[in-house]
Amino acid sequence: MKQKQEYGASQIEVLEGLKPVRLRPGMYIGSTGPAGLHHLVYEIVDNSVDEALAGYCKNITVSIEADNSIIVQDDGRGMPVDLHPKMGIPAVEVIHTKLHAGGKFGGDGGYKVSGGLHGVGASVVNALSTRMTVQVKRDKKIYEQEYFRGEESTELKVVGEYKTGKTGSKTQFWPDPTIFDEVVFEYEILQRRLREMAFLSKGLAITLEDKRVSPYRKDRFHYEGGIKEFIQYLNKNKDPINKSIFYYEVKQKGYEVEVALQYTDRYSELILSYANNIHTNEGGYHETGLKSALTRAINDYAKKNKFIKENDDSFSGEDVREGLTAIVSVKLTSPQFEGQTKAKLGNSEMKGFVETNTVEQLTYFLEEKPKQAELIMKKCLTAQRAREAARRAREITRQTSALETTSLPGKLADCSEKDPALSEIFLVEGDSAGGSAKQGRDRRRQAILPLRGKILNVEKARSDRVLASEEIKNMITAFGCNFGDEFDINKLRYHKIIIMTDADVDGAHIRTLLLTFFFRYMKPLVEGGYIYAAQPPLFKVKQGKKEWYTYSDAEQEKLLADLKEENPNAKVEIQRYKGLGEMDFNQLWDTTMDFNKRTLVRITVDDAQAADEIFTTLMGDKVPPRKAFIEDNAKYVRNLDI
Ligand code: 28G
């Protein structure tokens, strides 16, 4: 979208100073933790991306400097430096020192499309930095200005001239350590987001550099294919069904849509949706439009080409999404972000817009590529048959269980409490530990479900086999909230689902298998933070009549050192627990289940893309990527909770 329009300082709308930002940083950047810190970089980069979307910038570089400051540089037109008619200060200073400074939103024929704070970004970053410097190359001159905690500390000055080379903007900032918990940037966090931004802006080159390490670490993200290459990237460890990736882009009446998709031999689906380059994790109308279009276009093609016979059932939404990796990215002037985390697109007009265009383009694609179409049809047909088989099996179970007094699994020792918010269920590895847990528990609030051995790896099995598995059926009935499209969080019978496995490799494997099942079949449980891992002790230490439990090697070492210091000669007995089964029911309660003493780790996966990558590589069937992944270590267990 190119627009030839003189930009003058007069178009800048000024609202207020930056005090409110320093008073309530969370309101502007979400938090003052690591997420907020990295958000500063995105705010600045967003401004460069806007300049790229306007058609004037091709390259952005982001550098983490040795002192943990950040430099962002672009080859756009350079921020305007002309004097603001009312304020009498240069536009670039307004941009950095006034809140809500920036062109009127959508008012100048174009629209600001990248994510972030709608043009207040630079001033917010400035307010939250001890120091910030900006350099503009424009009109053959090099301009510079410096700021201190949001206020100008030097006037805008011409510091030189440039004869060769291009116009552009360069910014450096030092996050304020009195605002942020920590001011150290993490390369991988920036890498992930900048890569995503490059995929979303085809042709734009984004370079990331880390100057804290020797040699410098460096990545260059540049994708001529845009989100089509994003699909390739997401599917790198999966086998594709249609080799040729479906892709289209339409710009119409101030709206833009871009879709790319490919089927894989997997059973899970991965749909990533974006509005103005913001990842809409909770979906919204653009995503609904894409899903409807898929169901419609694929069914129409299947019927027209006799893959579905006249009196047979149409494909369901789940049938046409099995194994699908898809991206939908839309751009619009006034995006409405709704939902719990403001990550759901609320503009209803986007449903029809995405649906109509996708149906049209996907139909072309299928008709033009009958071989690819046939492979996709076969995938949908197998998915449909498997789902029908599973449904018939379920109906039979339902009929039989309706005759019984209770449909809860026999192995479940339920709790008496009926309020889910006060109830929890322990999934216990092995019948023997299950027995101790049943004896040791608080019967009112704690239910126990023993699991026998390794549960099925759902990553490698279609839903009919998954639902035939005894352990999985038990969990579904015990939780009470169904699964897949029929999942209903309001029916969940326990608000804490606690995985209690041995503190060894097998325990870790069982935990991963369970998480894979939850993530693929009951995703809201994971997203809502209902899943926890119990933390059984690793050691018991005895000295005379006193006993201690320790939960990590570090804790154990510290205890032993402390005991030695207090009483150098006393004998200590150390027991290393190899499994839950070695504890009697009293010990299990004391160390792992007692509400007042235990530690639970809440397991959350807030990023669908990261989670899909984790489960594909960890549970899939390709060995080299799994090895590489385990070496880079899995980082999906977050935030400690008691
Ligand atoms: C290096 C750090 C991050 C930027 C520009 C270029 C212009 C500009 C920036 O105008 C007002 C608001 C939204 C359009 C525009 C230059 C027109 C003519 C610009 C950046 C007008 C500010 N000449 N490059 N802002 N915008 N790079 N990089 O911040 O509507 S910010």
XYZ file of C-alpha atoms and ligand atoms in Angstrom:
673
model
C 0.000 0.000 0.000
C 1.850 3.043 -1.219
C 0.538 6.466 -0.528
C 2.008 9.686 -1.779
C 1.111 12.263 0.769
C 3.114 15.003 2.373
C 3.315 14.352 6.029
C 3.395 17.437 8.188
C 3.715 17.901 11.915
C 0.299 19.531 11.895
C -1.323 16.139 11.525
C 0.036 15.010 14.848
C -2.530 14.930 17.562
C -1.155 15.679 21.002
C -2.798 14.597 24.187
C -0.687 14.551 27.306
C 2.681 14.088 28.948
C 4.230 10.810 30.069
C 3.676 10.832 33.825
C 0.785 8.346 33.682
C 3.043 5.826 31.926
C 5.599 5.809 34.714
C 2.827 5.714 37.299
C 1.015 2.764 35.744
C 3.393 0.968 33.381
C 1.225 -2.157 33.406
C -1.607 -0.269 31.736
C 0.591 0.457 28.735
C 2.810 -2.588 28.342
C 0.893 -5.275 30.228
C 3.441 -5.975 32.960
C 6.821 -4.971 34.314
C 8.048 -8.560 34.115
C 9.930 -10.127 31.192
C 6.895 -9.893 28.878
C 6.626 -6.133 29.443
C 10.352 -5.652 28.988
C 10.383 -7.393 25.601
C 7.234 -5.528 24.648
C 9.336 -2.344 24.570
C 11.268 -3.731 21.622
C 8.085 -4.697 19.764
C 6.678 -1.186 20.217
C 9.677 0.356 18.489
C 9.910 -2.338 15.816
C 6.175 -1.900 15.134
C 6.857 1.668 14.080
C 9.434 0.463 11.584
C 7.031 -2.231 10.373
C 4.388 0.450 9.807
C 6.877 2.336 7.716
C 7.471 -0.907 5.783
C 3.728 -1.455 5.335
C 3.464 2.092 4.004
C 5.916 0.907 1.358
C 9.005 2.897 2.353
C 11.143 0.560 4.458
C 12.824 -2.701 3.407
C 15.240 -3.451 6.238
C 15.015 -3.380 10.011
C 17.833 -4.293 12.354
C 17.476 -4.948 16.041
C 20.555 -5.255 18.161
C 20.968 -6.212 21.789
C 23.984 -4.170 22.840
C 26.630 -5.349 25.283
C 25.098 -3.164 28.033
C 21.590 -4.673 27.459
C 20.336 -1.590 25.657
C 18.506 -2.034 22.362
C 19.156 -0.389 19.008
C 16.448 -0.467 16.343
C 17.229 0.902 12.924
C 15.203 1.139 9.723
C 15.669 2.465 6.187
C 12.332 4.242 5.986
C 11.729 7.922 5.290
C 13.015 8.972 8.692
C 10.756 10.366 11.379
C 9.496 13.867 10.547
C 11.483 16.708 12.086
C 9.420 19.748 11.099
C 8.090 21.968 13.882
C 4.697 21.308 15.323
C 2.654 24.469 14.630
C 1.037 24.703 18.055
C 3.694 23.204 20.277
C 6.611 24.690 18.403
C 8.729 21.572 18.872
C 9.953 19.081 16.259
C 7.593 16.224 15.334
C 10.172 13.636 16.365
C 10.213 15.164 19.852
C 6.421 15.078 20.009
C 6.533 11.419 19.010
C 8.886 10.687 21.906
C 7.638 12.899 24.705
C 3.864 13.097 24.336
C 1.374 10.355 24.939
C -0.942 9.515 22.036
C 1.359 11.457 19.766
C 1.208 10.205 16.215
C -0.866 10.534 13.092
C -4.563 10.423 13.628
C -5.595 6.823 13.657
C -6.677 5.869 10.183
C -7.360 9.464 9.325
C -4.912 9.961 6.513
C -6.174 7.542 3.932
C -4.013 4.703 5.142
C -4.184 2.694 8.294
C -1.701 1.889 10.922
C -1.666 -1.807 10.708
C 1.034 -3.258 12.857
C 0.329 -4.229 16.428
C 1.074 -2.250 19.517
C -0.163 0.907 21.018
C -1.365 2.785 17.942
C 1.478 5.232 17.654
C 2.051 5.884 21.336
C 4.771 3.227 21.350
C 7.890 5.380 21.126
C 6.779 7.691 23.948
C 5.843 4.794 26.216
C 9.230 3.164 25.641
C 10.890 6.512 26.303
C 8.968 6.998 29.540
C 10.106 3.581 30.764
C 13.763 4.028 29.809
C 16.458 5.802 31.790
C 17.884 7.019 28.533
C 16.823 7.034 24.901
C 18.493 8.445 21.801
C 17.059 8.909 18.362
C 18.780 9.611 15.082
C 16.989 10.589 11.883
C 18.466 10.731 8.400
C 16.307 12.952 6.270
C 16.724 15.742 3.749
C 20.474 15.018 3.530
C 20.899 15.805 7.214
C 21.511 13.697 10.272
C 19.457 14.791 13.285
C 19.844 13.621 16.876
C 18.037 14.004 20.157
C 18.383 12.426 23.611
C 15.899 11.829 26.382
C 16.095 10.960 30.068
C 13.184 9.056 31.649
C 10.820 10.413 28.992
C 11.957 14.018 28.943
C 14.185 15.614 26.316
C 17.702 16.097 27.663
C 19.071 17.696 24.484
C 17.378 19.666 21.726
C 17.040 18.136 18.307
C 20.328 18.976 16.578
C 21.798 18.501 13.129
C 24.946 16.498 13.810
C 26.088 15.878 10.277
C 25.188 15.327 6.664
C 24.937 12.250 4.562
C 25.601 12.192 0.880
C 25.329 8.572 0.048
C 23.077 6.082 1.651
C 19.447 6.309 2.452
C 17.042 8.008 4.783
C 15.994 6.233 7.935
C 15.441 6.191 11.693
C 17.572 4.796 14.482
C 16.637 4.502 18.129
C 18.518 3.282 21.177
C 17.011 2.805 24.624
C 18.034 1.622 28.070
C 15.069 0.144 30.015
C 14.664 1.672 33.459
C 15.765 -0.818 36.164
C 13.583 1.010 38.705
C 10.519 0.071 36.618
C 11.310 -3.468 35.431
C 11.921 -6.524 37.591
C 14.871 -7.343 35.379
C 16.368 -5.534 32.391
C 18.122 -8.420 30.656
C 16.751 -9.284 27.207
C 16.358 -12.883 26.117
C 17.489 -13.561 22.588
C 15.031 -16.411 21.970
C 12.019 -14.285 22.910
C 12.960 -11.541 20.454
C 13.950 -14.111 17.844
C 10.567 -15.774 17.978
C 8.535 -12.574 17.627
C 10.776 -10.971 14.984
C 10.691 -14.141 12.907
C 6.906 -14.112 13.140
C 6.798 -10.424 12.130
C 8.974 -11.133 9.094
C 6.701 -14.015 8.032
C 3.745 -11.657 8.353
C 5.336 -8.904 6.246
C 6.588 -10.603 3.122
C 9.686 -9.103 1.599
C 10.694 -7.244 4.756
C 14.131 -8.184 6.112
C 14.524 -8.152 9.887
C 17.972 -8.747 11.340
C 18.512 -9.586 14.990
C 21.915 -9.374 16.601
C 23.215 -10.113 20.096
C 26.387 -8.227 20.970
C 26.623 -9.597 24.489
C 28.207 -12.799 23.258
C 31.359 -13.468 21.278
C 31.082 -14.110 18.427
C 27.875 -12.094 18.009
C 24.760 -14.145 17.560
C 22.807 -13.185 14.487
C 19.657 -14.112 12.549
C 18.225 -12.621 9.408
C 14.528 -13.139 8.735
C 13.484 -12.416 5.189
C 10.674 -14.294 3.499
C 9.591 -13.446 -0.015
C 6.827 -16.025 0.403
C 5.476 -14.517 3.655
C 2.996 -16.735 5.490
C 3.405 -19.437 2.860
C 6.939 -19.860 4.171
C 5.527 -19.672 7.700
C 3.512 -22.814 6.908
C 6.656 -24.535 5.642
C 8.412 -23.575 8.849
C 5.588 -24.843 11.071
C 5.391 -28.120 9.169
C 9.122 -28.751 9.027
C 8.868 -31.822 11.242
C 5.614 -33.128 9.754
C 4.905 -34.905 6.468
C 2.740 -32.870 4.092
C -0.320 -34.274 2.295
C -0.585 -31.549 -0.360
C 2.989 -30.682 -1.394
C 1.813 -27.444 -2.897
C 0.748 -24.992 -0.191
C -2.517 -23.111 -0.722
C -1.960 -19.355 -0.566
C -3.821 -16.230 -1.532
C -3.952 -12.539 -0.726
C -6.795 -10.099 -1.366
C -6.901 -6.339 -0.725
C -10.333 -4.828 -0.986
C -12.019 -1.686 0.315
C -9.559 -0.990 3.074
C -9.417 -4.605 4.210
C -6.710 -7.159 3.552
C -6.672 -10.896 4.000
C -3.914 -13.417 3.492
C -4.369 -17.151 3.988
C -1.945 -20.053 3.683
C -2.621 -23.689 4.504
C -1.343 -27.208 4.132
C -2.506 -30.615 5.331
C -0.130 -32.963 7.105
C -0.308 -36.612 8.106
C -0.924 -35.544 11.716
C -4.229 -35.723 13.566
C -4.080 -32.402 15.327
C -4.841 -29.012 13.794
C -2.849 -25.801 14.126
C -4.572 -22.580 13.100
C -2.780 -19.302 13.784
C -4.735 -16.108 13.250
C -3.506 -12.520 13.155
C -5.152 -9.132 12.982
C -2.831 -6.235 12.136
C 0.127 -8.526 12.876
C -1.153 -9.211 16.388
C -1.527 -12.878 17.180
C -5.204 -13.398 18.040
C -4.746 -16.355 20.329
C -8.444 -16.478 21.174
C -9.463 -16.433 17.505
C -12.370 -14.265 16.418
C -14.357 -13.545 13.267
C -11.453 -13.927 10.830
C -10.762 -17.403 12.189
C -14.438 -18.354 12.147
C -14.592 -17.156 8.535
C -11.650 -19.355 7.607
C -13.136 -22.429 9.286
C -16.532 -21.960 7.630
C -14.864 -21.464 4.259
C -12.887 -24.681 4.618
C -15.929 -26.740 5.493
C -17.935 -25.216 2.656
C -15.309 -25.307 -0.126
C -14.124 -28.821 0.681
C -17.646 -30.243 0.949
C -18.730 -28.555 -2.291
C -15.716 -29.928 -4.124
C -16.159 -33.383 -2.568
C -19.778 -33.575 -3.682
C -19.185 -32.168 -7.145
C -16.395 -34.655 -7.743
C -18.190 -37.587 -6.116
C -15.811 -38.070 -3.196
C -18.976 -37.791 -1.123
C -21.842 -39.780 -2.631
C -25.287 -38.312 -2.925
C -26.833 -39.646 0.254
C -23.717 -39.650 2.386
C -22.897 -37.276 5.218
C -20.970 -34.076 4.617
C -17.582 -33.610 6.238
C -17.753 -32.005 9.648
C -15.529 -29.100 10.654
C -13.290 -31.502 12.556
C -13.014 -33.774 9.513
C -11.743 -30.982 7.281
C -9.322 -29.701 9.912
C -7.594 -32.939 10.891
C -3.866 -32.509 10.266
C -4.351 -28.968 9.010
C -1.810 -26.187 9.499
C -3.319 -22.836 8.552
C -2.613 -19.151 8.941
C -5.032 -16.312 8.414
C -3.752 -12.771 8.644
C -6.062 -9.777 8.208
C -5.482 -6.049 8.206
C -8.178 -3.530 8.996
C -8.466 0.083 10.047
C -10.203 -0.209 13.395
C -9.586 -3.620 14.889
C -11.651 -4.454 17.964
C -9.784 -6.713 20.331
C -11.996 -8.559 22.764
C -11.893 -11.561 25.050
C -10.129 -12.301 28.308
C -6.682 -11.425 27.033
C -7.817 -8.957 24.357
C -6.678 -11.479 21.803
C -9.944 -12.147 19.975
C -10.940 -10.170 16.900
C -14.406 -8.729 17.395
C -15.017 -7.155 13.972
C -17.914 -9.245 12.657
C -17.508 -7.985 9.088
C -14.273 -10.008 8.906
C -16.149 -13.308 8.925
C -17.846 -12.753 5.590
C -14.797 -11.080 4.123
C -12.482 -13.994 4.930
C -15.089 -16.663 4.191
C -16.110 -15.372 0.744
C -12.545 -14.867 -0.451
C -11.295 -18.148 0.951
C -14.124 -20.198 -0.568
C -13.477 -18.621 -3.949
C -9.691 -19.048 -3.855
C -9.720 -22.527 -2.329
C -12.186 -23.705 -4.961
C -9.827 -22.430 -7.697
C -6.953 -24.205 -6.013
C -8.759 -27.547 -5.788
C -9.981 -27.328 -9.372
C -6.602 -26.329 -10.723
C -4.728 -29.018 -8.802
C -6.844 -32.184 -8.926
C -3.978 -34.378 -7.652
C -3.498 -32.260 -4.548
C -7.272 -32.077 -4.165
C -7.588 -35.849 -4.272
C -4.997 -36.275 -1.504
C -6.869 -33.773 0.644
C -10.207 -35.489 -0.053
C -8.770 -38.853 0.980
C -7.419 -37.388 4.206
C -10.850 -35.919 5.021
C -12.603 -39.182 4.171
C -10.387 -41.203 6.506
C -10.860 -38.623 9.230
C -14.627 -38.780 8.750
C -14.734 -42.590 8.869
C -12.621 -42.704 12.015
C -14.793 -40.117 13.693
C -17.961 -41.996 12.784
C -16.525 -45.217 14.160
C -15.632 -43.412 17.371
C -19.105 -41.902 17.615
C -20.775 -45.300 17.205
C -18.490 -46.708 19.895
C -19.414 -43.847 22.214
C -23.112 -44.314 21.637
C -22.831 -47.960 22.590
C -20.986 -47.040 25.799
C -23.597 -44.431 26.617
C -26.455 -46.888 26.206
C -24.849 -49.438 28.500
C -23.772 -46.926 31.104
C -27.254 -45.410 31.229
C -28.421 -48.671 32.792
C -25.853 -48.472 35.576
C -26.362 -46.407 38.703
C -23.251 -44.341 38.136
C -21.204 -43.826 35.030
C -18.018 -42.837 36.861
C -15.085 -45.172 36.320
C -14.659 -47.989 38.845
C -11.034 -47.109 39.523
C -11.923 -43.583 40.552
C -12.092 -42.814 44.257
C -14.216 -39.690 44.034
C -14.365 -36.904 46.578
C -17.569 -35.986 48.405
C -17.375 -32.254 47.685
C -19.645 -31.245 44.802
C -18.253 -27.772 44.135
C -15.642 -28.150 41.357
C -13.773 -25.069 42.586
C -13.033 -26.894 45.852
C -12.353 -30.298 44.310
C -9.218 -31.765 42.850
C -8.270 -35.004 41.182
C -4.913 -36.746 41.390
C -3.859 -38.790 38.381
C -1.509 -41.266 39.987
C 1.080 -43.404 38.275
C 0.618 -47.025 39.225
C -1.917 -48.926 41.283
C 0.267 -49.161 44.368
C 0.838 -45.408 44.671
C -2.837 -45.057 43.768
C -3.662 -47.178 46.809
C -1.538 -45.041 49.146
C -3.050 -41.881 47.695
C -6.565 -43.222 48.292
C -5.700 -43.937 51.925
C -3.801 -40.721 52.553
C -6.089 -38.221 50.835
C -8.614 -35.754 52.154
C -11.722 -37.627 51.060
C -13.850 -34.570 51.041
C -11.889 -32.610 48.462
C -9.456 -35.004 46.794
C -10.329 -37.649 44.225
C -7.841 -40.267 43.088
C -7.628 -41.890 39.671
C -4.836 -44.453 39.346
C -3.400 -44.840 35.852
C -1.847 -48.074 34.771
C 1.510 -47.738 32.989
C 2.133 -45.558 29.984
C -0.937 -43.987 28.497
C -1.427 -43.904 24.748
C 0.598 -41.370 22.743
C -2.289 -39.476 21.155
C 0.093 -37.693 18.800
C 0.433 -40.925 16.871
C -3.142 -42.180 17.037
C -6.390 -41.074 15.462
C -9.289 -40.253 17.727
C -11.052 -43.627 17.416
C -8.052 -45.391 18.932
C -7.566 -42.665 21.502
C -11.155 -43.018 22.677
C -10.897 -46.768 22.850
C -8.125 -46.483 25.432
C -9.294 -47.450 28.928
C -7.162 -44.890 30.799
C -8.321 -42.099 28.499
C -11.994 -43.064 28.761
C -11.609 -43.043 32.542
C -10.197 -39.538 32.525
C -12.906 -38.231 30.202
C -15.711 -39.601 32.363
C -14.059 -38.569 35.611
C -13.504 -34.966 34.444
C -17.063 -34.811 33.108
C -16.375 -32.075 30.556
C -16.239 -34.056 27.303
C -13.499 -33.370 24.704
C -12.769 -31.890 21.280
C -15.507 -29.677 19.833
C -17.898 -30.836 22.569
C -15.576 -29.830 25.397
C -17.436 -27.790 28.018
C -15.390 -26.234 30.790
C -18.554 -25.561 32.818
C -18.989 -29.293 33.331
C -15.482 -29.823 34.656
C -15.815 -31.629 38.004
C -12.439 -30.608 39.457
C -10.682 -27.289 39.124
C -7.315 -28.823 39.850
C -6.135 -31.784 37.828
C -2.916 -32.915 39.431
C -0.502 -35.246 37.718
C 1.355 -37.262 40.344
C 4.127 -39.345 38.838
C 7.461 -40.679 40.041
C 10.331 -38.212 40.000
C 12.175 -40.165 37.310
C 12.408 -40.452 33.524
C 9.359 -42.707 33.261
C 7.368 -40.312 35.415
C 8.383 -37.444 33.169
C 7.363 -39.445 30.110
C 3.939 -40.252 31.541
C 3.491 -36.590 32.397
C 4.300 -35.597 28.813
C 1.909 -38.220 27.440
C -0.860 -36.847 29.667
C -0.104 -33.269 28.651
C -0.180 -34.238 24.998
C -3.619 -35.752 25.504
C -4.902 -32.704 27.384
C -3.463 -30.312 24.848
C -4.845 -32.106 21.826
C -8.251 -33.079 23.226
C -8.995 -30.693 26.088
C -6.962 -27.619 25.207
C -8.957 -25.170 27.395
C -7.861 -27.179 30.443
C -4.253 -26.369 29.647
C -4.946 -22.795 28.583
C -7.089 -22.157 31.640
C -4.369 -23.308 34.019
C -6.294 -26.292 35.441
C -3.395 -28.720 35.051
C -0.772 -29.147 37.754
C 2.128 -31.432 38.496
C 2.603 -32.666 42.054
C 6.122 -32.405 43.452
C 7.027 -35.551 45.411
C 10.227 -35.387 47.468
C 13.520 -36.773 46.196
C 15.077 -37.481 49.609
C 14.249 -38.168 53.222
C 16.907 -37.187 55.726
C 16.838 -38.476 59.297
C 18.906 -37.302 62.205
C 17.972 -38.802 65.538
C 14.243 -38.305 65.847
C 14.068 -35.478 63.344
C 13.050 -35.940 59.721
C 13.258 -33.715 56.668
C 12.089 -34.111 53.081
C 13.882 -32.388 50.221
C 12.584 -31.807 46.719
C 15.678 -31.004 44.674
C 19.383 -31.799 44.656
C 20.169 -28.202 45.601
C 17.803 -28.313 48.560
C 19.309 -31.604 49.673
C 22.864 -30.249 49.519
C 21.888 -27.177 51.497
C 20.167 -29.223 54.195
C 23.152 -31.531 54.586
C 25.506 -28.560 54.795
C 23.297 -26.876 57.417
C 23.063 -30.051 59.499
C 26.796 -30.494 59.373
C 27.360 -26.947 60.546
C 24.965 -27.304 63.456
C 26.093 -30.679 64.574
C 29.258 -32.006 62.797
C 29.340 -35.454 64.275
C 25.733 -36.549 64.322
C 24.866 -39.376 62.013
C 22.343 -38.712 59.224
C 20.362 -41.325 57.378
C 19.491 -40.537 53.794
C 16.785 -42.254 51.785
C 16.458 -41.513 48.090
C 12.910 -42.040 46.801
C 12.821 -43.876 43.525
C 9.079 -43.772 43.250
C 5.856 -42.772 44.941
C 5.351 -46.423 45.842
C 8.158 -46.215 48.407
C 6.140 -43.843 50.576
C 3.354 -45.026 52.837
C 0.059 -43.161 52.785
C 1.035 -40.862 55.669
C 4.239 -39.836 53.986
C 2.522 -39.277 50.655
C -0.025 -36.983 52.308
C 2.651 -35.122 54.282
C 5.057 -34.558 51.469
C 2.958 -34.214 48.356
C -0.777 -33.919 48.957
C -1.300 -31.823 52.089
C -2.876 -28.501 50.997
C -0.794 -26.583 53.525
C 2.632 -27.997 52.832
C 2.773 -29.125 49.240
C 4.077 -27.340 46.167
C 2.223 -27.710 42.888
C 3.628 -26.633 39.554
C 0.974 -25.176 37.323
C 1.474 -26.207 33.735
C 0.450 -23.647 31.184
C 1.013 -23.452 27.470
C -0.066 -20.044 26.292
C 1.398 -20.158 22.835
C -0.240 -22.542 20.356
C 2.676 -22.399 17.971
C 5.254 -23.205 20.626
C 3.098 -25.990 22.051
C 2.478 -27.543 18.652
C 6.217 -27.537 18.064
C 6.857 -29.151 21.427
C 4.311 -31.906 20.987
C 5.156 -32.537 17.340
C 8.829 -32.960 18.072
C 8.573 -34.685 21.435
C 5.783 -37.082 20.606
C 6.065 -37.385 16.845
C 7.994 -40.006 14.962
C 10.978 -38.092 13.594
C 14.010 -38.799 15.734
C 16.634 -36.160 14.743
C 14.413 -33.163 15.532
C 13.392 -34.783 18.809
C 17.028 -35.203 19.806
C 17.839 -31.624 18.885
C 14.810 -30.418 20.772
C 15.605 -32.304 23.946
C 19.159 -30.982 23.796
C 17.818 -27.427 23.525
C 15.544 -28.409 26.423
C 11.817 -28.169 26.657
C 10.603 -24.974 28.317
C 6.929 -25.493 28.686
C 6.640 -25.759 32.420
C 6.115 -22.292 33.788
C 5.189 -20.503 36.931
C 5.266 -22.095 40.324
C 2.022 -22.232 42.229
C 1.149 -23.427 45.703
C 14.175 3.197 14.593
C 13.113 3.030 15.383
C 11.809 2.683 14.952
C 9.643 5.491 11.717
C 8.696 6.970 10.334
C 8.414 7.713 9.219
C 7.400 8.649 9.286
C 6.693 8.810 10.483
C 7.958 7.195 11.479
O 5.673 9.659 10.589
C 3.622 9.936 11.725
C 1.969 8.251 11.919
C 1.159 7.165 11.247
C 1.648 8.142 9.097
C 5.834 9.558 7.633
C 8.100 10.137 7.470
C 5.572 10.347 6.516
C 6.614 11.024 5.904
C 7.084 9.448 8.116
C 10.632 4.131 13.444
C 2.439 9.237 9.788
C 5.083 9.770 11.860
N 7.874 10.894 6.406
N 9.653 6.006 10.498
N 6.968 8.077 11.573
N 2.981 8.796 11.052
N 10.507 4.530 12.144
N 11.546 3.172 13.663
O 10.007 4.600 14.349
O 0.635 7.650 10.000
S 8.469 6.168 12.725
